[in-house]
Amino acid sequence: MNSMNDTGIVAGPASGRTSHTHRFRGLVGTGLIATLTAMVATTLAAALARAVGVDFEVSDGGETIPLSGFAVVTGFFSVVGIVIAVALLRWSARPAQRFVWTAVSLTVISLVPPLLSGAETTTITALLGLHLVPAAVMIPTLARSLRTRTG
């Protein structure tokens, strides 16, 4: 038996679809590794800040942010960044540039809640720094991956 159809052309997977799937999977894989790296880096930075005396008490009621909270929130918002990167890879003519602009804008917006938290200055300063740690991991990694996948 032959795998040719009536026109004599061998049927196979559409190469464009395979290429898109490979690009998306590569971006997601790179993004998930960067997410784990960002989670570890942020949690270690928070532990270091706690070790030098930052209490991470963010409300007048004495609520303290646990170290696991830093990992969970970092992981969640890093995955949101991956979703944005995948969407831009699919629908933007310049995904890397659009991603950097979007991610930097969202990072700047994320700096507002610590400033409004009413926490001590040391806690606010540490929280601002801890917002920048995952951004420093995720933004360059995903932007580089977007450039590689479109170039």
CSV table of C-alpha atoms in Angstrom, one decimal:
chain,number,residue,atom,x,y,z
A,1,MET,CA,0.0,0.0,0.0
A,2,ASN,CA,1.1,3.5,-0.7
A,3,SER,CA,0.4,6.6,1.5
A,4,MET,CA,-0.2,8.8,-1.6
A,5,ASN,CA,-3.6,10.3,-2.3
A,6,ASP,CA,-5.2,10.5,-5.8
A,7,THR,CA,-3.0,13.4,-6.9
A,8,GLY,CA,0.2,11.6,-6.1
A,9,ILE,CA,1.2,13.9,-3.3
A,10,VAL,CA,2.2,12.2,0.0
A,11,ALA,CA,0.0,13.3,2.8
A,12,GLY,CA,1.7,14.5,5.9
A,13,PRO,CA,1.4,17.0,8.7
A,14,ALA,CA,1.1,20.7,7.7
A,15,SER,CA,4.6,22.1,8.2
A,16,GLY,CA,3.3,25.5,9.3
A,17,ARG,CA,1.3,24.0,12.1
A,18,THR,CA,4.2,21.9,13.3
A,19,SER,CA,6.4,25.1,13.2
A,20,HIS,CA,3.9,27.1,15.2
A,21,THR,CA,3.5,24.3,17.8
A,22,HIS,CA,7.3,24.0,18.1
A,23,ARG,CA,7.6,27.8,18.6
A,24,PHE,CA,4.9,27.9,21.3
A,25,ARG,CA,6.2,24.8,23.1
A,26,GLY,CA,9.7,26.2,23.2
A,27,LEU,CA,8.6,29.5,24.5
A,28,VAL,CA,6.4,27.9,27.2
A,29,GLY,CA,9.3,25.5,28.2
A,30,THR,CA,11.7,28.4,28.5
A,31,GLY,CA,9.2,30.4,30.4
A,32,LEU,CA,8.5,27.7,32.9
A,33,ILE,CA,12.2,27.2,33.6
A,34,ALA,CA,12.5,31.0,34.1
A,35,THR,CA,9.4,30.9,36.3
A,36,LEU,CA,11.1,28.3,38.6
A,37,THR,CA,14.3,30.4,38.6
A,38,ALA,CA,12.3,33.6,39.5
A,39,MET,CA,10.4,31.8,42.3
A,40,VAL,CA,13.6,30.5,43.8
A,41,ALA,CA,15.5,33.8,43.4
A,42,THR,CA,12.6,35.9,44.9
A,43,THR,CA,12.1,33.5,47.8
A,44,LEU,CA,15.8,33.5,48.6
A,45,ALA,CA,15.9,37.3,48.4
A,46,ALA,CA,12.9,37.5,50.8
A,47,ALA,CA,14.6,35.0,53.2
A,48,LEU,CA,17.8,37.1,53.1
A,49,ALA,CA,15.8,40.3,53.7
A,50,ARG,CA,14.0,38.6,56.6
A,51,ALA,CA,17.4,37.5,58.0
A,52,VAL,CA,18.6,41.0,58.1
A,53,GLY,CA,15.5,42.2,60.0
A,54,VAL,CA,12.8,43.0,57.5
A,55,ASP,CA,9.5,41.8,59.0
A,56,PHE,CA,7.2,41.9,55.9
A,57,GLU,CA,4.4,43.1,58.1
A,58,VAL,CA,2.0,44.8,55.7
A,59,SER,CA,-1.0,45.7,57.8
A,60,ASP,CA,-1.7,47.4,61.1
A,61,GLY,CA,-3.2,44.0,62.3
A,62,GLY,CA,0.3,42.5,62.2
A,63,GLU,CA,-0.2,40.3,59.1
A,64,THR,CA,3.2,39.1,57.9
A,65,ILE,CA,3.8,37.8,54.4
A,66,PRO,CA,5.2,34.2,54.6
A,67,LEU,CA,8.1,33.1,52.4
A,68,SER,CA,5.8,30.7,50.6
A,69,GLY,CA,3.6,33.6,49.7
A,70,PHE,CA,6.5,35.2,47.7
A,71,ALA,CA,7.0,31.9,45.8
A,72,VAL,CA,3.3,31.5,45.0
A,73,VAL,CA,2.7,35.1,43.8
A,74,THR,CA,5.9,35.1,41.8
A,75,GLY,CA,4.9,31.8,40.1
A,76,PHE,CA,1.4,33.0,39.3
A,77,PHE,CA,2.4,36.3,37.8
A,78,SER,CA,5.3,34.7,35.9
A,79,VAL,CA,2.8,32.3,34.3
A,80,VAL,CA,0.7,35.3,33.4
A,81,GLY,CA,3.8,36.7,31.7
A,82,ILE,CA,4.2,33.5,29.7
A,83,VAL,CA,0.6,33.7,28.6
A,84,ILE,CA,1.1,37.3,27.4
A,85,ALA,CA,4.3,36.3,25.6
A,86,VAL,CA,2.5,33.4,23.8
A,87,ALA,CA,-0.3,35.7,22.8
A,88,LEU,CA,2.1,38.2,21.4
A,89,LEU,CA,4.0,35.5,19.6
A,90,ARG,CA,0.7,34.4,18.0
A,91,TRP,CA,-0.8,37.8,17.2
A,92,SER,CA,1.9,40.5,17.1
A,93,ALA,CA,4.3,41.4,14.2
A,94,ARG,CA,6.9,42.5,16.8
A,95,PRO,CA,6.3,40.2,19.8
A,96,ALA,CA,9.6,40.8,21.6
A,97,GLN,CA,9.2,44.6,21.6
A,98,ARG,CA,5.6,44.5,22.6
A,99,PHE,CA,6.3,42.0,25.4
A,100,VAL,CA,9.1,44.2,26.9
A,101,TRP,CA,6.9,47.3,26.7
A,102,THR,CA,3.9,45.4,28.3
A,103,ALA,CA,6.0,43.6,31.0
A,104,VAL,CA,7.9,46.8,32.0
A,105,SER,CA,4.6,48.7,32.2
A,106,LEU,CA,3.0,46.0,34.4
A,107,THR,CA,6.1,45.8,36.6
A,108,VAL,CA,5.9,49.6,37.2
A,109,ILE,CA,2.2,49.2,38.1
A,110,SER,CA,3.1,46.4,40.5
A,111,LEU,CA,5.3,48.8,42.5
A,112,VAL,CA,2.2,50.9,43.5
A,113,PRO,CA,0.7,48.5,46.1
A,114,PRO,CA,3.8,48.3,48.3
A,115,LEU,CA,3.9,52.1,48.4
A,116,LEU,CA,0.3,52.2,49.5
A,117,SER,CA,0.6,49.3,52.0
A,118,GLY,CA,1.3,51.5,55.1
A,119,ALA,CA,4.2,49.2,56.0
A,120,GLU,CA,7.5,50.3,57.5
A,121,THR,CA,10.0,51.9,55.1
A,122,THR,CA,12.3,48.8,55.3
A,123,THR,CA,9.4,46.5,54.3
A,124,ILE,CA,8.3,48.8,51.5
A,125,THR,CA,11.9,49.0,50.2
A,126,ALA,CA,12.3,45.2,50.4
A,127,LEU,CA,8.9,44.6,48.6
A,128,LEU,CA,9.9,47.0,45.8
A,129,GLY,CA,13.1,45.2,45.4
A,130,LEU,CA,11.3,41.8,45.5
A,131,HIS,CA,9.1,43.0,42.6
A,132,LEU,CA,12.1,43.7,40.5
A,133,VAL,CA,13.8,40.3,41.1
A,134,PRO,CA,11.4,38.2,39.1
A,135,ALA,CA,11.1,41.0,36.5
A,136,ALA,CA,14.8,40.9,36.0
A,137,VAL,CA,14.6,37.1,35.4
A,138,MET,CA,11.4,36.9,33.3
A,139,ILE,CA,11.5,39.9,31.1
A,140,PRO,CA,14.9,39.4,29.5
A,141,THR,CA,14.4,35.6,29.2
A,142,LEU,CA,11.0,35.8,27.5
A,143,ALA,CA,12.1,38.7,25.3
A,144,ARG,CA,15.1,36.8,24.1
A,145,SER,CA,13.0,33.7,23.5
A,146,LEU,CA,10.5,35.7,21.5
A,147,ARG,CA,13.3,37.2,19.4
A,148,THR,CA,14.8,33.7,18.8
A,149,ARG,CA,11.4,32.2,17.8
A,150,THR,CA,10.5,35.0,15.3
A,151,GLY,CA,13.9,35.7,13.8
